[in-house]
PDB file of C-alpha atoms in Angstrom:
ATOM      1  CA  VAL A   1      -8.484   5.400 -17.047  1.00 83.00           C
ATOM      2  CA  ILE A   2      -5.534   7.109 -15.674  1.00 85.00           C
ATOM      3  CA  HIS A   3      -3.183   4.903 -13.585  1.00 85.00           C
ATOM      4  CA  SER A   4       0.655   5.196 -11.949  1.00 86.00           C
ATOM      5  CA  TYR A   5       2.774   2.590 -13.335  1.00 85.00           C
ATOM      6  CA  THR A   6       5.191   3.978 -10.537  1.00 85.00           C
ATOM      7  CA  LYS A   7       3.504   1.824  -8.138  1.00 86.00           C
ATOM      8  CA  ASP A   8       2.550  -1.489  -8.029  1.00 88.00           C
ATOM      9  CA  LEU A   9       2.899  -2.346 -11.502  1.00 87.00           C
ATOM     10  CA  THR A  10       6.706  -2.232 -11.748  1.00 85.00           C
ATOM     11  CA  GLY A  11       7.102  -3.505  -8.038  1.00 82.00           C
ATOM     12  CA  SER A  12      10.739  -2.146  -7.693  1.00 81.00           C
ATOM     13  CA  GLY A  13       9.949   1.496  -8.046  1.00 80.00           C
ATOM     14  CA  ASN A  14      12.683   2.148 -10.425  1.00 83.00           C
ATOM     15  CA  ALA A  15      10.318   3.395 -13.042  1.00 85.00           C
ATOM     16  CA  THR A  16       8.334   6.893 -12.922  1.00 85.00           C
ATOM     17  CA  ALA A  17       5.723   6.171 -15.510  1.00 86.00           C
ATOM     18  CA  GLY A  18       2.049   6.466 -15.914  1.00 84.00           C
ATOM     19  CA  VAL A  19      -0.699   5.395 -18.267  1.00 82.00           C
ATOM     20  CA  VAL A  20      -3.774   6.943 -19.731  1.00 82.00           C
ATOM     21  CA  ILE A  21      -6.330   4.504 -21.407  1.00 86.00           C
ATOM     22  CA  GLY A  22      -9.290   5.592 -23.261  1.00 86.00           C
ATOM     23  CA  ARG A  23     -11.269   4.931 -26.687  1.00 86.00           C
ATOM     24  CA  ASN A  24      -9.337   4.841 -29.747  1.00 84.00           C
ATOM     25  CA  ARG A  25     -10.900   7.824 -31.414  1.00 82.00           C
ATOM     26  CA  ASP A  26      -9.860   9.856 -28.516  1.00 85.00           C
ATOM     27  CA  MET A  27      -6.286   8.599 -28.056  1.00 86.00           C
ATOM     28  CA  PHE A  28      -5.079   8.630 -31.702  1.00 87.00           C
ATOM     29  CA  ILE A  29      -6.418   9.661 -35.356  1.00 87.00           C
ATOM     30  CA  PRO A  30      -3.780   9.534 -37.881  1.00 89.00           C
ATOM     31  CA  LYS A  31      -2.506  13.023 -39.047  1.00 88.00           C
ATOM     32  CA  GLY A  32      -4.635  14.967 -41.076  1.00 89.00           C
ATOM     33  CA  GLU A  33      -7.765  12.822 -40.887  1.00 90.00           C
ATOM     34  CA  THR A  34     -10.912  13.093 -38.766  1.00 90.00           C
ATOM     35  CA  PHE A  35     -13.352  10.587 -37.085  1.00 90.00           C
ATOM     36  CA  GLU A  36     -16.896  11.323 -36.118  1.00 88.00           C
ATOM     37  CA  GLY A  37     -16.315  15.009 -36.000  1.00 87.00           C
ATOM     38  CA  LYS A  38     -12.942  14.756 -33.884  1.00 88.00           C
ATOM     39  CA  ASN A  39      -9.916  16.160 -35.735  1.00 89.00           C
ATOM     40  CA  TRP A  40      -6.583  14.280 -35.497  1.00 88.00           C
ATOM     41  CA  ASP A  41      -4.849  17.105 -33.427  1.00 85.00           C
ATOM     42  CA  GLU A  42      -7.730  16.976 -30.864  1.00 85.00           C
ATOM     43  CA  THR A  43      -6.507  13.304 -29.756  1.00 87.00           C
ATOM     44  CA  LEU A  44      -4.316  12.578 -26.910  1.00 80.00           C
ATOM     45  CA  PHE A  45      -1.647  11.324 -28.830  1.00 81.00           C
ATOM     46  CA  TRP A  46      -1.057  14.765 -30.813  1.00 81.00           C
ATOM     47  CA  ASP A  47      -2.252  17.030 -28.591  1.00 73.00           C
ATOM     48  CA  ALA A  48      -0.430  15.945 -25.417  1.00 74.00           C
ATOM     49  CA  TYR A  49       2.233  13.112 -26.138  1.00 71.00           C
ATOM     50  CA  TYR A  50       3.678  14.472 -29.541  1.00 68.00           C
ATOM     51  CA  ILE A  51       3.732  18.152 -28.539  1.00 68.00           C
ATOM     52  CA  LYS A  52       4.618  17.956 -24.958  1.00 68.00           C
ATOM     53  CA  GLY A  53       6.878  15.006 -25.213  1.00 67.00           C
ATOM     54  CA  ALA A  54       5.264  12.437 -22.739  1.00 67.00           C
ATOM     55  CA  PHE A  55       6.681   9.613 -24.143  1.00 76.00           C
ATOM     56  CA  LEU A  56       7.966   6.689 -21.641  1.00 82.00           C
ATOM     57  CA  ASP A  57      11.641   5.779 -22.503  1.00 85.00           C
ATOM     58  CA  SER A  58      12.519   2.116 -23.693  1.00 89.00           C
ATOM     59  CA  ASP A  59      14.172   1.242 -20.593  1.00 90.00           C
ATOM     60  CA  LYS A  60      11.124   2.304 -18.237  1.00 89.00           C
ATOM     61  CA  ALA A  61       8.742   0.780 -20.587  1.00 90.00           C
ATOM     62  CA  PHE A  62      10.810  -2.590 -20.458  1.00 92.00           C
ATOM     63  CA  GLU A  63      10.689  -2.377 -16.772  1.00 91.00           C
ATOM     64  CA  VAL A  64       6.758  -1.931 -17.026  1.00 91.00           C
ATOM     65  CA  ILE A  65       6.405  -4.833 -18.959  1.00 91.00           C
ATOM     66  CA  SER A  66       8.733  -7.026 -17.055  1.00 91.00           C
ATOM     67  CA  GLY A  67       6.868  -5.985 -13.678  1.00 91.00           C
ATOM     68  CA  MET A  68       3.546  -6.991 -15.082  1.00 91.00           C
ATOM     69  CA  LYS A  69       4.815 -10.520 -15.252  1.00 93.00           C
ATOM     70  CA  THR A  70       4.966 -10.992 -11.377  1.00 92.00           C
ATOM     71  CA  LEU A  71       2.322  -8.556 -10.457  1.00 93.00           C
ATOM     72  CA  GLU A  72      -0.416 -11.015  -9.631  1.00 93.00           C
ATOM     73  CA  LEU A  73       2.238 -12.996  -7.409  1.00 93.00           C
ATOM     74  CA  ARG A  74       3.503  -9.752  -5.599  1.00 94.00           C
ATOM     75  CA  MET A  75       0.083  -8.269  -5.030  1.00 94.00           C
ATOM     76  CA  LEU A  76      -1.283 -11.372  -3.568  1.00 96.00           C
ATOM     77  CA  ARG A  77       1.702 -11.518  -0.984  1.00 96.00           C
ATOM     78  CA  LYS A  78       1.435  -8.019  -0.137  1.00 96.00           C
ATOM     79  CA  CYS A  79      -2.414  -8.051   0.262  1.00 96.00           C
ATOM     80  CA  ILE A  80      -2.197 -11.120   2.769  1.00 97.00           C
ATOM     81  CA  ASN A  81       0.431  -9.342   4.543  1.00 98.00           C
ATOM     82  CA  THR A  82      -1.280  -6.445   4.993  1.00 97.00           C
ATOM     83  CA  ARG A  83      -4.297  -8.443   6.642  1.00 96.00           C
ATOM     84  CA  ILE A  84      -1.728  -9.878   9.057  1.00 98.00           C
ATOM     85  CA  LEU A  85      -0.012  -6.797  10.208  1.00 98.00           C
ATOM     86  CA  ALA A  86      -3.261  -4.771  10.340  1.00 98.00           C
ATOM     87  CA  GLU A  87      -5.084  -7.507  12.566  1.00 97.00           C
ATOM     88  CA  PHE A  88      -1.800  -7.867  14.596  1.00 98.00           C
ATOM     89  CA  LEU A  89      -1.427  -3.978  15.368  1.00 98.00           C
ATOM     90  CA  ASP A  90      -5.477  -3.833  15.815  1.00 97.00           C
ATOM     91  CA  ARG A  91      -4.947  -6.433  18.963  1.00 97.00           C
ATOM     92  CA  HIS A  92      -2.786  -3.680  20.688  1.00 98.00           C
ATOM     93  CA  PRO A  93      -5.260  -1.636  22.923  1.00 97.00           C
ATOM     94  CA  LEU A  94      -3.429   1.493  22.627  1.00 98.00           C
ATOM     95  CA  ILE A  95      -2.933   1.162  18.666  1.00 97.00           C
ATOM     96  CA  ASP A  96      -5.712   2.409  16.421  1.00 97.00           C
ATOM     97  CA  VAL A  97      -5.707   0.955  13.011  1.00 97.00           C
ATOM     98  CA  ARG A  98      -7.468   2.265   9.800  1.00 96.00           C
ATOM     99  CA  CYS A  99      -7.668  -0.666   7.377  1.00 96.00           C
ATOM    100  CA  SER A 100     -10.641  -2.323   5.751  1.00 95.00           C
ATOM    101  CA  ALA A 101      -9.313  -5.616   6.704  1.00 94.00           C
ATOM    102  CA  VAL A 102     -10.330  -5.215  10.273  1.00 95.00           C
ATOM    103  CA  GLU A 103     -13.599  -5.646  11.755  1.00 92.00           C
ATOM    104  CA  THR A 104     -14.035  -2.415  13.405  1.00 90.00           C
ATOM    105  CA  ASP A 105     -13.294  -0.431  10.328  1.00 93.00           C
ATOM    106  CA  PRO A 106     -16.187   1.547   8.609  1.00 93.00           C
ATOM    107  CA  ASN A 107     -15.121   0.052   5.369  1.00 93.00           C
ATOM    108  CA  HIS A 108     -14.728  -3.510   6.389  1.00 92.00           C
ATOM    109  CA  GLY A 109     -18.161  -4.904   5.046  1.00 91.00           C
ATOM    110  CA  LEU A 110     -17.811  -2.793   1.574  1.00 92.00           C
ATOM    111  CA  ALA A 111     -14.352  -4.296   1.475  1.00 91.00           C
ATOM    112  CA  ARG A 112     -15.491  -7.837   1.963  1.00 87.00           C
ATOM    113  CA  GLU A 113     -18.324  -7.453  -0.600  1.00 89.00           C
ATOM    114  CA  LEU A 114     -16.370  -5.683  -3.244  1.00 91.00           C
ATOM    115  CA  LEU A 115     -12.418  -6.508  -2.830  1.00 89.00           C
ATOM    116  CA  ALA A 116     -10.848 -10.045  -4.484  1.00 85.00           C
ATOM    117  CA  TYR A 117     -10.781 -12.623  -1.862  1.00 90.00           C
ATOM    118  CA  GLY A 118     -11.751 -10.195   0.775  1.00 88.00           C
ATOM    119  CA  LEU A 119      -8.178  -8.784   0.834  1.00 93.00           C
ATOM    120  CA  PRO A 120      -7.418  -5.304   1.230  1.00 95.00           C
ATOM    121  CA  ALA A 121      -5.059  -2.731  -0.644  1.00 93.00           C
ATOM    122  CA  PRO A 122      -1.778  -2.760   0.703  1.00 95.00           C
ATOM    123  CA  LEU A 123      -1.837   0.656   2.243  1.00 96.00           C
ATOM    124  CA  PHE A 124      -3.229   1.533   5.977  1.00 97.00           C
ATOM    125  CA  THR A 125      -2.557   3.835   8.597  1.00 97.00           C
ATOM    126  CA  ILE A 126      -2.356   3.403  12.423  1.00 97.00           C
ATOM    127  CA  SER A 127      -2.218   5.797  15.440  1.00 96.00           C
ATOM    128  CA  MET A 128      -1.047   5.663  18.819  1.00 96.00           C
ATOM    129  CA  GLU A 129      -2.324   8.810  20.067  1.00 94.00           C
ATOM    130  CA  GLN A 130      -4.310   7.106  23.320  1.00 94.00           C
ATOM    131  CA  ALA A 131      -1.175   5.826  24.551  1.00 95.00           C
ATOM    132  CA  GLY A 132       0.187   9.386  25.557  1.00 94.00           C
ATOM    133  CA  ILE A 133       3.584   8.998  23.814  1.00 96.00           C
ATOM    134  CA  SER A 134       6.017  12.021  24.166  1.00 95.00           C
ATOM    135  CA  ARG A 135       6.996  13.402  20.596  1.00 94.00           C
ATOM    136  CA  GLU A 136      10.769  12.648  21.546  1.00 95.00           C
ATOM    137  CA  ALA A 137      10.145   8.785  22.147  1.00 97.00           C
ATOM    138  CA  PHE A 138       7.636   8.570  19.022  1.00 96.00           C
ATOM    139  CA  ILE A 139      10.524   9.862  17.019  1.00 96.00           C
ATOM    140  CA  ARG A 140      12.736   7.562  18.359  1.00 96.00           C
ATOM    141  CA  PHE A 141      10.643   4.751  17.559  1.00 97.00           C
ATOM    142  CA  PHE A 142       9.882   6.046  14.018  1.00 97.00           C
ATOM    143  CA  ASP A 143      13.603   6.293  13.489  1.00 96.00           C
ATOM    144  CA  SER A 144      14.189   2.832  14.788  1.00 97.00           C
ATOM    145  CA  LEU A 145      11.836   1.048  12.303  1.00 97.00           C
ATOM    146  CA  SER A 146      14.067   1.490   9.481  1.00 94.00           C
ATOM    147  CA  PRO A 147      15.676  -0.278   7.579  1.00 92.00           C
ATOM    148  CA  MET A 148      12.975  -3.004   7.876  1.00 95.00           C
ATOM    149  CA  PHE A 149      10.548  -0.446   7.363  1.00 96.00           C
ATOM    150  CA  ASN A 150      11.979   1.985   4.609  1.00 93.00           C
ATOM    151  CA  HIS A 151      11.112   5.521   5.242  1.00 93.00           C
ATOM    152  CA  GLN A 152       9.702   6.770   1.817  1.00 86.00           C
ATOM    153  CA  VAL A 153       6.939   8.996   0.575  1.00 82.00           C
ATOM    154  CA  SER A 154       6.074   6.670  -2.489  1.00 80.00           C
ATOM    155  CA  LEU A 155       4.057   3.454  -2.150  1.00 84.00           C
ATOM    156  CA  GLY A 156       3.657   0.235  -4.022  1.00 86.00           C
ATOM    157  CA  GLN A 157       7.137  -0.817  -3.910  1.00 88.00           C
ATOM    158  CA  SER A 158       8.358  -4.666  -3.211  1.00 91.00           C
ATOM    159  CA  ASN A 159       9.597  -3.363   0.356  1.00 93.00           C
ATOM    160  CA  THR A 160       7.484  -2.146   2.726  1.00 96.00           C
ATOM    161  CA  THR A 161       7.693   1.823   3.546  1.00 95.00           C
ATOM    162  CA  ILE A 162       6.331   4.020   6.257  1.00 96.00           C
ATOM    163  CA  LEU A 163       5.668   7.622   6.211  1.00 95.00           C
ATOM    164  CA  CYS A 164       4.753  10.011   9.360  1.00 94.00           C
ATOM    165  CA  PRO A 165       2.747  12.853   7.783  1.00 93.00           C
ATOM    166  CA  ALA A 166       3.178  15.020  10.732  1.00 90.00           C
ATOM    167  CA  LEU A 167       7.076  14.746  10.332  1.00 88.00           C
ATOM    168  CA  THR A 168       7.417  14.826   6.707  1.00 86.00           C
ATOM    169  CA  SER A 169       4.317  15.748   4.144  1.00 83.00           C
ATOM    170  CA  HIS A 170       1.916  17.639   6.216  1.00 86.00           C
ATOM    171  CA  SER A 171       4.669  19.024   8.569  1.00 85.00           C
ATOM    172  CA  GLU A 172       3.826  22.596   7.913  1.00 84.00           C
ATOM    173  CA  LEU A 173       0.312  22.340   9.024  1.00 87.00           C
ATOM    174  CA  ASP A 174      -0.396  23.465  12.679  1.00 86.00           C
ATOM    175  CA  ALA A 175      -2.032  21.427  15.220  1.00 86.00           C
ATOM    176  CA  ALA A 176      -5.724  22.589  14.131  1.00 89.00           C
ATOM    177  CA  SER A 177      -5.502  21.919  10.341  1.00 90.00           C
ATOM    178  CA  LEU A 178      -3.774  18.531  11.206  1.00 87.00           C
ATOM    179  CA  ASP A 179      -6.935  17.593  13.361  1.00 86.00           C
ATOM    180  CA  GLN A 180      -9.034  18.346  10.750  1.00 88.00           C
ATOM    181  CA  ALA A 181      -7.405  16.316   7.984  1.00 88.00           C
ATOM    182  CA  GLY A 182      -7.347  13.563  10.867  1.00 88.00           C
ATOM    183  CA  ILE A 183      -3.710  13.464  11.178  1.00 91.00           C
ATOM    184  CA  HIS A 184      -2.238  12.997  14.531  1.00 91.00           C
ATOM    185  CA  ALA A 185       1.580  13.284  15.483  1.00 91.00           C
ATOM    186  CA  THR A 186       1.920   9.353  15.674  1.00 95.00           C
ATOM    187  CA  THR A 187       0.095   8.672  12.623  1.00 96.00           C
ATOM    188  CA  ILE A 188       1.883   6.354  10.482  1.00 97.00           C
ATOM    189  CA  ARG A 189       1.167   5.640   6.902  1.00 96.00           C
ATOM    190  CA  ILE A 190       2.134   1.973   6.026  1.00 97.00           C
ATOM    191  CA  ALA A 191       2.670   0.547   2.444  1.00 96.00           C
ATOM    192  CA  VAL A 192       3.169  -2.984   2.657  1.00 97.00           C
ATOM    193  CA  GLY A 193       5.701  -4.956   0.754  1.00 95.00           C
ATOM    194  CA  ASP A 194       6.045  -8.971   0.030  1.00 95.00           C
ATOM    195  CA  GLU A 195       8.592  -9.479   3.011  1.00 96.00           C
ATOM    196  CA  ASN A 196       8.062 -12.218   5.402  1.00 97.00           C
ATOM    197  CA  PRO A 197       5.388 -10.673   7.814  1.00 98.00           C
ATOM    198  CA  ARG A 198       6.931 -12.237  11.099  1.00 98.00           C
ATOM    199  CA  GLU A 199       9.843 -10.467  10.334  1.00 98.00           C
ATOM    200  CA  LEU A 200       8.367  -7.077  10.027  1.00 98.00           C
ATOM    201  CA  ILE A 201       6.206  -8.001  13.099  1.00 98.00           C
ATOM    202  CA  GLY A 202       9.330  -8.911  15.208  1.00 98.00           C
ATOM    203  CA  HIS A 203      11.193  -5.592  14.093  1.00 98.00           C
ATOM    204  CA  PHE A 204       8.221  -3.536  15.020  1.00 98.00           C
ATOM    205  CA  VAL A 205       7.815  -4.882  18.489  1.00 98.00           C
ATOM    206  CA  CYS A 206      11.746  -4.731  18.919  1.00 98.00           C
ATOM    207  CA  ALA A 207      11.590  -0.986  18.033  1.00 98.00           C
ATOM    208  CA  ALA A 208       8.355  -0.535  20.408  1.00 98.00           C
ATOM    209  CA  ARG A 209      10.385  -2.309  23.504  1.00 98.00           C
ATOM    210  CA  LEU A 210      13.466  -0.125  22.861  1.00 97.00           C
ATOM    211  CA  ALA A 211      12.218   3.233  21.999  1.00 97.00           C
ATOM    212  CA  LEU A 212       8.646   3.459  23.835  1.00 97.00           C
ATOM    213  CA  ASP A 213       8.831   1.217  26.854  1.00 97.00           C
ATOM    214  CA  GLY A 214      10.590   3.659  28.786  1.00 95.00           C
ATOM    215  CA  ASP A 215       7.863   6.399  27.943  1.00 96.00           C
ATOM    216  CA  VAL A 216       4.734   3.974  28.079  1.00 97.00           C
ATOM    217  CA  PRO A 217       5.899   1.031  30.815  1.00 97.00           C
ATOM    218  CA  GLY A 218       4.647  -1.973  29.237  1.00 97.00           C
ATOM    219  CA  PHE A 219       3.617  -0.808  25.768  1.00 98.00           C
ATOM    220  CA  SER A 220       5.464  -3.705  23.828  1.00 98.00           C
ATOM    221  CA  ASP A 221       4.047  -6.303  26.275  1.00 98.00           C
ATOM    222  CA  MET A 222       0.312  -5.526  24.785  1.00 98.00           C
ATOM    223  CA  PHE A 223       1.124  -6.885  21.480  1.00 98.00           C
ATOM    224  CA  PRO A 224       0.035 -10.518  20.715  1.00 98.00           C
ATOM    225  CA  SER A 225       2.560 -13.234  21.708  1.00 98.00           C
ATOM    226  CA  ALA A 226       4.965 -14.774  19.158  1.00 97.00           C
ATOM    227  CA  GLU A 227       2.577 -18.050  19.030  1.00 98.00           C
ATOM    228  CA  GLU A 228      -0.280 -15.914  18.235  1.00 98.00           C
ATOM    229  CA  VAL A 229       1.646 -14.394  15.510  1.00 98.00           C
ATOM    230  CA  ASP A 230       2.749 -17.674  14.176  1.00 98.00           C
ATOM    231  CA  GLU A 231      -1.065 -18.959  14.311  1.00 98.00           C
ATOM    232  CA  LEU A 232      -2.355 -15.660  12.670  1.00 98.00           C
ATOM    233  CA  SER A 233       0.140 -15.690   9.492  1.00 98.00           C
ATOM    234  CA  ARG A 234      -0.605 -19.426   9.016  1.00 98.00           C
ATOM    235  CA  SER A 235      -4.263 -19.212   9.095  1.00 97.00           C
ATOM    236  CA  GLU A 236      -4.415 -15.875   7.020  1.00 97.00           C
ATOM    237  CA  TYR A 237      -2.144 -17.491   4.340  1.00 97.00           C
ATOM    238  CA  LEU A 238      -4.170 -20.776   4.044  1.00 97.00           C
ATOM    239  CA  LEU A 239      -7.389 -18.698   3.963  1.00 95.00           C
ATOM    240  CA  ALA A 240      -6.412 -16.506   1.127  1.00 95.00           C
ATOM    241  CA  HIS A 241      -4.917 -19.356  -0.911  1.00 96.00           C
ATOM    242  CA  ARG A 242      -8.104 -21.415  -0.503  1.00 96.00           C
ATOM    243  CA  ARG A 243     -10.084 -18.714  -1.844  1.00 94.00           C
ATOM    244  CA  VAL A 244      -7.667 -18.209  -4.632  1.00 94.00           C
ATOM    245  CA  ILE A 245      -7.835 -21.946  -5.358  1.00 95.00           C
ATOM    246  CA  ASP A 246     -11.479 -22.198  -5.140  1.00 94.00           C
ATOM    247  CA  SER A 247     -12.134 -19.266  -7.453  1.00 92.00           C
ATOM    248  CA  ALA A 248      -9.600 -20.210 -10.294  1.00 92.00           C
ATOM    249  CA  GLU A 249     -10.965 -21.195 -13.492  1.00 92.00           C
ATOM    250  CA  PRO A 250     -11.452 -25.001 -13.934  1.00 92.00           C
ATOM    251  CA  ALA A 251      -9.277 -26.847 -16.328  1.00 93.00           C
ATOM    252  CA  SER A 252     -12.118 -27.661 -18.425  1.00 93.00           C
ATOM    253  CA  SER A 253     -12.566 -23.839 -19.472  1.00 92.00           C
ATOM    254  CA  PHE A 254      -8.946 -24.241 -21.159  1.00 93.00           C
ATOM    255  CA  MET A 255      -9.171 -27.712 -22.823  1.00 92.00           C
ATOM    256  CA  THR A 256     -12.368 -27.216 -24.841  1.00 84.00           C
TER     257      THR A 256
END
């Protein structure tokens, strides 16, 4: 198993770290010894860590260990927030949402079958190509989403971060290459944090009203109402926490 500790594990994004998990005989054999035909210098510890210096310093290791203590709480909230945000945006007729949380997504059925509590990963994309938004208006909109939606390339932080591939990571590609990759000029990747989803939605709507309504009249009026947002947030939080409670180990398993 190879996993990035930089993402959700620490939560803060302050530690750049990773981990490799494997069988003991592949990871470490005492110097000068062999085990089942494998020499000590063929293990990951001696061949990679010791020679190349890929050790995690103590401060970053402390941040990783500290982050583990709140991982479950943070991930649950982020995944619920993702359901709320994705569903809210999907109700706008001119926004295309790619997230397993929405019923129209091709991975929705698989997600319900495999993912814990039916919750999606806190990362999804949206596109507003069908709205016919000009490049200038979209850039104004994208810029105005900050600081509530931080502009960052990374993901898995406690705060919600966004990235427009066509303006940043994939800006060197031509139109044909972007289309082949499924990336549009208005594609936004959203890495959801653990903030109040109502605040995130409110900022998104206000940014759209200020930056997009002049280009596409009435665009912001197509979002669900504030009352619908309250009901969506309430129902999703209750549903998710009910599933968590119902799937919890009974007290008897800890008392015998």
